[in-house]
Structure formats: C-alpha cells, structure tokens
XYZ file of C-alpha atoms in Angstrom:
367
model
C 99.424 75.896 101.428
C 95.853 76.580 100.311
C 95.228 77.407 96.671
C 94.678 81.170 96.142
C 90.996 81.963 95.645
C 91.747 83.785 92.410
C 92.712 80.460 90.844
C 89.101 79.269 90.913
C 88.612 81.204 87.673
C 90.009 78.597 85.297
C 89.400 78.265 81.584
C 87.146 75.306 82.371
C 85.067 77.448 84.745
C 84.741 80.266 82.214
C 83.793 77.841 79.444
C 81.051 76.238 81.540
C 79.730 79.674 82.438
C 79.908 80.760 78.795
C 77.879 77.723 77.745
C 75.176 78.659 80.234
C 75.092 82.215 78.902
C 74.935 80.968 75.322
C 71.981 78.731 76.183
C 70.052 81.878 77.149
C 71.619 84.161 74.521
C 72.710 82.293 71.399
C 74.945 85.072 69.923
C 77.282 84.859 72.946
C 80.851 84.234 71.710
C 82.297 81.779 74.218
C 85.777 81.614 72.720
C 86.029 85.365 72.328
C 84.837 85.862 75.899
C 87.428 83.461 77.321
C 90.210 84.929 75.187
C 89.437 88.496 76.269
C 89.133 87.572 79.960
C 92.319 85.513 80.084
C 94.610 87.808 78.126
C 98.365 87.926 78.657
C 98.003 90.023 81.859
C 95.492 87.634 83.475
C 98.110 85.967 85.664
C 99.011 89.338 87.199
C 95.458 90.031 88.408
C 94.362 89.426 91.992
C 90.930 88.110 93.010
C 88.883 91.310 92.893
C 90.648 92.392 89.718
C 89.674 89.101 88.085
C 86.069 89.527 89.181
C 86.035 93.002 87.633
C 87.687 91.720 84.432
C 84.923 89.128 84.015
C 82.215 91.760 84.633
C 83.701 94.175 82.116
C 84.125 91.471 79.502
C 80.543 90.316 80.006
C 79.483 93.861 79.251
C 81.355 93.672 75.964
C 79.808 90.353 74.873
C 76.234 90.768 76.129
C 73.707 93.180 74.588
C 74.597 96.845 75.073
C 71.263 97.425 76.788
C 71.760 96.996 80.542
C 68.210 95.698 80.928
C 68.618 93.077 78.210
C 71.995 91.953 79.564
C 70.649 91.688 83.106
C 67.677 89.592 82.054
C 70.091 87.134 80.448
C 71.877 86.799 83.794
C 68.494 86.401 85.489
C 67.778 83.495 83.136
C 70.824 81.528 84.328
C 71.488 82.662 87.893
C 69.834 79.618 89.444
C 72.723 77.585 87.980
C 75.360 80.088 89.120
C 75.496 79.899 92.882
C 78.498 80.282 95.177
C 81.464 82.531 95.861
C 82.885 82.397 92.298
C 79.808 84.179 90.983
C 80.537 87.463 92.742
C 80.792 88.944 89.272
C 76.971 88.873 89.013
C 76.472 91.671 91.586
C 79.701 93.264 90.352
C 78.095 93.520 86.898
C 75.316 95.555 88.527
C 77.895 97.771 90.222
C 79.688 98.418 86.930
C 76.737 98.927 84.594
C 73.684 99.631 86.742
C 74.378 102.838 88.644
C 72.454 105.133 86.318
C 69.393 106.834 87.821
C 67.204 105.205 85.181
C 68.384 101.765 86.371
C 67.932 102.257 90.131
C 64.896 100.023 90.711
C 66.138 97.300 88.394
C 69.580 97.326 90.012
C 68.089 97.077 93.510
C 66.034 94.089 92.395
C 69.129 92.521 90.863
C 71.262 93.006 93.989
C 68.481 91.566 96.147
C 68.256 88.580 93.829
C 71.981 87.955 93.340
C 72.993 88.284 96.983
C 71.494 84.898 97.842
C 73.598 83.280 95.106
C 76.923 84.832 96.159
C 76.884 88.175 97.988
C 76.176 91.754 96.978
C 77.923 93.289 100.017
C 80.643 94.861 97.854
C 78.403 95.936 94.991
C 76.059 98.033 97.158
C 78.832 100.301 98.378
C 79.147 102.606 95.360
C 75.385 103.166 95.637
C 75.835 104.019 99.324
C 78.679 106.398 98.574
C 76.688 108.208 95.909
C 73.255 108.327 97.579
C 73.625 107.275 101.223
C 70.166 108.357 102.418
C 68.335 106.700 99.542
C 70.391 103.527 99.819
C 69.885 103.292 103.574
C 66.137 103.410 102.992
C 66.670 100.385 100.777
C 68.731 98.717 103.511
C 65.875 99.329 105.944
C 63.480 97.599 103.556
C 65.894 94.690 103.116
C 66.204 94.322 106.906
C 62.593 93.071 106.927
C 63.023 90.667 103.994
C 62.029 86.998 104.509
C 65.397 85.804 103.132
C 68.303 85.700 105.584
C 70.655 86.475 102.696
C 68.913 89.758 101.968
C 68.661 90.681 105.656
C 72.385 90.026 106.003
C 73.011 92.313 103.037
C 71.208 95.090 104.929
C 73.884 94.867 107.637
C 76.967 93.653 105.784
C 76.620 96.130 102.947
C 76.757 99.181 105.234
C 79.647 98.082 107.467
C 81.885 101.154 107.684
C 85.070 99.052 107.442
C 84.066 96.003 105.421
C 87.196 93.932 104.593
C 87.962 93.991 100.858
C 85.232 96.592 100.396
C 85.312 100.342 99.868
C 85.314 102.219 103.165
C 82.246 104.338 103.926
C 83.605 107.617 105.370
C 80.100 109.025 105.831
C 79.283 106.230 108.304
C 82.691 106.372 109.942
C 81.816 109.954 110.845
C 78.209 109.286 111.823
C 77.078 105.678 112.297
C 73.521 106.622 113.317
C 71.917 105.470 110.014
C 73.734 102.136 110.295
C 72.671 101.631 113.901
C 69.052 102.275 112.892
C 69.262 99.274 110.554
C 71.045 97.131 113.162
C 68.235 97.853 115.617
C 65.909 95.997 113.249
C 68.233 92.976 113.169
C 69.454 92.750 116.769
C 67.357 89.652 117.515
C 67.360 88.107 114.044
C 66.689 84.338 114.118
C 69.520 83.674 111.652
C 73.063 83.274 112.982
C 74.257 84.289 109.508
C 72.609 87.671 110.007
C 73.611 88.011 113.664
C 77.282 87.507 112.793
C 77.047 90.382 110.341
C 75.351 92.640 112.899
C 78.103 91.840 115.426
C 80.834 92.527 112.855
C 79.169 95.813 111.966
C 79.122 96.833 115.636
C 82.785 95.896 115.896
C 83.539 98.138 112.906
C 81.710 101.056 114.503
C 83.547 100.502 117.796
C 86.855 101.326 116.103
C 85.681 104.887 115.448
C 82.984 105.395 118.095
C 83.613 103.156 121.107
C 81.323 105.194 123.373
C 78.379 104.765 121.002
C 78.879 101.002 120.831
C 79.256 100.745 124.613
C 75.979 102.639 125.079
C 74.279 100.447 122.474
C 75.608 97.268 124.100
C 74.409 98.365 127.538
C 70.963 99.076 126.115
C 70.719 95.821 124.156
C 72.237 93.457 126.723
C 69.688 91.250 128.430
C 66.927 91.847 125.873
C 67.254 88.432 124.200
C 69.806 85.580 124.218
C 70.494 86.075 120.505
C 71.023 89.778 121.092
C 73.404 89.000 123.946
C 75.511 86.935 121.532
C 75.647 89.895 119.122
C 76.620 92.268 121.926
C 79.431 90.027 123.157
C 80.843 89.409 119.677
C 80.366 93.023 118.607
C 82.375 94.280 121.596
C 85.336 91.957 121.028
C 87.723 94.756 120.029
C 86.711 96.743 123.096
C 87.290 93.681 125.282
C 90.760 93.265 123.780
C 91.443 96.868 124.761
C 90.259 96.039 128.306
C 88.050 99.135 128.546
C 86.922 99.024 132.202
C 83.186 99.568 131.683
C 83.177 96.883 128.967
C 85.008 94.419 131.196
C 82.452 95.064 133.939
C 79.575 94.616 131.491
C 80.749 91.119 130.601
C 81.614 90.052 134.119
C 85.417 90.041 134.029
C 86.807 90.206 137.546
C 89.120 92.941 138.800
C 90.900 93.857 141.982
C 88.396 94.038 144.848
C 88.821 95.996 148.077
C 92.525 96.232 147.456
C 92.897 92.480 146.942
C 94.489 91.697 143.542
C 92.694 89.237 141.278
C 96.017 87.471 140.633
C 97.880 86.478 143.787
C 100.973 85.217 141.930
C 102.050 84.777 138.329
C 105.019 83.659 136.252
C 105.830 83.517 132.541
C 108.796 81.714 130.998
C 110.013 80.986 127.478
C 112.209 78.259 126.043
C 114.511 79.107 124.364
C 115.188 82.738 125.217
C 117.417 83.332 122.191
C 116.199 82.367 118.712
C 116.420 83.302 115.073
C 113.737 84.568 112.722
C 111.755 81.512 111.635
C 112.298 79.662 114.943
C 109.691 79.034 117.609
C 109.628 79.106 121.387
C 107.376 77.580 124.022
C 105.647 79.933 126.442
C 104.653 78.583 129.862
C 102.601 80.392 132.463
C 101.373 79.792 135.993
C 98.638 81.846 137.659
C 97.327 81.707 141.200
C 93.994 83.493 141.601
C 92.795 85.034 144.822
C 90.516 83.042 147.069
C 86.792 83.724 146.986
C 83.900 83.526 144.560
C 84.096 82.245 141.008
C 85.539 84.769 138.592
C 85.702 85.254 134.842
C 89.216 85.596 133.480
C 90.608 86.413 130.067
C 94.218 85.300 129.756
C 96.351 86.677 126.930
C 99.961 87.107 126.062
C 101.296 90.134 124.257
C 104.507 90.477 122.266
C 106.171 93.840 121.771
C 107.426 93.217 118.259
C 110.463 95.202 117.199
C 109.782 97.080 113.961
C 112.106 98.089 111.129
C 113.100 101.425 112.688
C 113.512 100.067 116.199
C 110.113 101.054 117.586
C 107.858 98.382 119.083
C 104.253 97.379 118.381
C 102.295 95.084 120.658
C 100.173 92.233 119.356
C 97.893 90.264 121.691
C 97.143 86.534 121.501
C 94.302 84.883 123.412
C 95.140 81.935 125.653
C 91.900 81.376 127.569
C 88.594 83.054 128.383
C 86.473 81.298 131.019
C 84.907 81.362 134.476
C 86.850 79.571 137.214
C 86.593 79.081 140.944
C 88.327 81.491 143.273
C 91.738 80.274 144.374
C 92.264 78.287 141.188
C 95.793 77.637 139.981
C 95.946 77.952 136.202
C 98.762 76.701 134.007
C 99.290 76.497 130.289
C 101.731 76.417 127.407
C 101.680 77.853 123.908
C 104.095 77.483 121.021
C 104.748 80.752 119.218
C 106.446 80.838 115.832
C 108.482 83.812 114.723
C 108.223 83.082 111.009
C 107.599 86.005 108.662
C 104.023 86.350 107.421
C 102.412 88.450 104.725
C 100.996 90.598 107.550
C 104.062 90.688 109.809
C 107.811 90.779 109.341
C 110.209 90.095 112.178
C 113.329 92.043 113.061
C 116.265 91.361 115.329
C 116.234 92.711 118.864
C 114.889 92.204 122.359
C 111.178 91.334 122.344
C 109.276 91.768 125.597
C 106.499 89.228 126.182
C 103.818 89.966 128.771
C 101.104 87.878 130.387
C 97.795 89.691 130.865
C 94.747 88.769 132.923
C 91.637 90.832 132.202
C 93.840 93.405 130.526
C 96.304 93.795 133.380
C 99.969 92.795 133.081
C 100.826 90.211 135.722
C 104.149 88.799 134.482
C 106.690 89.365 131.726
C 109.878 88.034 130.191
C 112.226 88.957 127.332
C 113.548 86.977 124.389
C 116.256 87.947 121.933
C 115.736 87.422 118.210
C 118.859 87.283 116.099
C 119.218 87.508 112.333
C-alpha cells in the first residue's frame, strides 16, 4: 500500500525547510517551529490540515508584516519546488486576502504556482470577489508560463477535487467558459488537461451548455478536439444520444440492431465479500461498415438499506469492422474500499454497448 501523502511532512523535511528560512531570516526559530507544527495532535491531521498547520505556524514565526514575511518566502522559493510546498500558496490564502495586499498576493500566487500549485489558494479570492478574480484569471490565461495558464483554468473549476466548491460558477459557468475559450487550443497538454477537466465539471451541472460548446469547438484544431473528447467523458458515460453521435458511436440503423447477439457470464455466481469473479462476454456486431463501440459492464450494487446503485466499468472503446465478433474477460473484486462498501444480496451485472444493455446476469454475494 502506498504511503499516505501526509507523511511527506517529516521532522527531517521541516528541519531542512526551517534551515532555508533561517538562511534568509536569521531570527527564525527552527526548533520552536518544528515543535509547534508537530504537536501532540499532529498525527491526527490529514494532508490539507497539515498544510494549513504549517502555514499558520509560519505566520507565527515570520515577521508579523505580511509583506516582510512574503519576501522571505520569495527569497527561498527557488529551493522549494514540488507538491510538498503547497503551503507557500496556502500562506497567501491565510494571510494575504486583505484589500491592501491584493496586488502582492496575486503576484505571489502567480509566482508560487509554478513551484507547486495555487489552484486551491485562489478559491477564497474567487468566492469573495468573483468578477475581479476572473479578470485576473483572464490575464493569467495569456501568461507565457504553462503553470500560470493552467492556474487560470484549474483555479476556477466549479468542482475542483479537494478544493472549495464555487457555487457562483455552478449556477452560471459563463465567466469560466470565457477563460476556457482563451485556452482551448493551448500548446501545453498540462493546460489542456485542466481545460478538459473544467468542462467535465461544468457538464455535471449544465450538460446542454457543454454539449453546445463541444459542438462549436469540435473540428477547430486537433488539440481542441482532444479537450472536447476528454471534457465530455461524463456525458459519454451517460450515453447522451447527441454526444454519442458527435463522437461517432454507432447505434441501431434502419431497424437493424448494432449488436446481433451478446452473452455475459460470471464465474463463480455465488461469492462472499472480499472474493472476486471472472466476467466473460461475447458480442457479435451487425454486418456492414466499420463502427465505433464503447463496451462497459455495470454492477447494480446493493446498498445498506436494500436499494441499488449502478457503477459502470469500461472494458473497451475502439473502432472495429462490421460483423466483428468481440470477446473479453475481466476480473472484478468485491473487496470493500474507502469509497465503496459491499452488502449481501443479488447483484445484477449488465453488459452495455454504446450505452445500451445487450446482456445481463446475476450473482449472489453472501456475508
């Protein structure tokens, strides 16, 4: 099992960082800093809580003037690059939101984002002054650094994982889309991934807007086409007909089904929580031209109160010749996860092709 990210903040890490701070600011109390960060409740803190603890403690051990403290961080940031240094932009979030600090804080976030990422730290600014902050995002979208351009997109994602939600942009994504327009053919894959993820966020609240945007963007540039495809992934999983057509997924034509025959089997059909089974499928496609097919299986998981919730799993997504016979197997484990618990009962498993159920089976999970 991978080491939890929060464990990267060791005493050795904090001491090395403290030595760098002290080199730029001799009164810095390294031992006091470490002791206050890693107090008796340190082990109980999760990743973001540890980042915030470091930021708050820095504020206690650096000069009380925000400007003076920030310039000390500026003096050492070239030696503090990588994910662990998220507390640099977090320091700006904690101490730099005053009106008198706006310009300095924007400069700091622009500077620090290339060392770690300021995508979380910009969000309180967006929540407080969305119009002003989106003007800043627009400026950043034209920045020569891919890190800053990515911040323009990533920072305003309405549903950024680990970040504060942005209800104002969940309701009206127009200001976000205006920024994405500037980045839709960005030469950096790093930026394009963020634009696609932002579109995918918006699609969860405004699918029609994203569909219209995708239809308008598609075909403009190969890099834009990649963004459109990746940004519509949630809509593809939902098999929205106009989205499936946009990306060339075949459907029934003139009354002739896409799938001529299909079967789905599992072995075993009775298992306990923690066991696994092997799924096997066979598909026979209709004769004719080449077609694009997306093959998935879905499991109707039984929940604690007896209701069911379907989860889809991708098996294949490709273009094949008409009349092709497709086969495949997949091992599925029914072990409990942090994101899913399993319960006893009959679980229906379905095979889907381009969003349409073509075969199904049932397994029984026992305690």
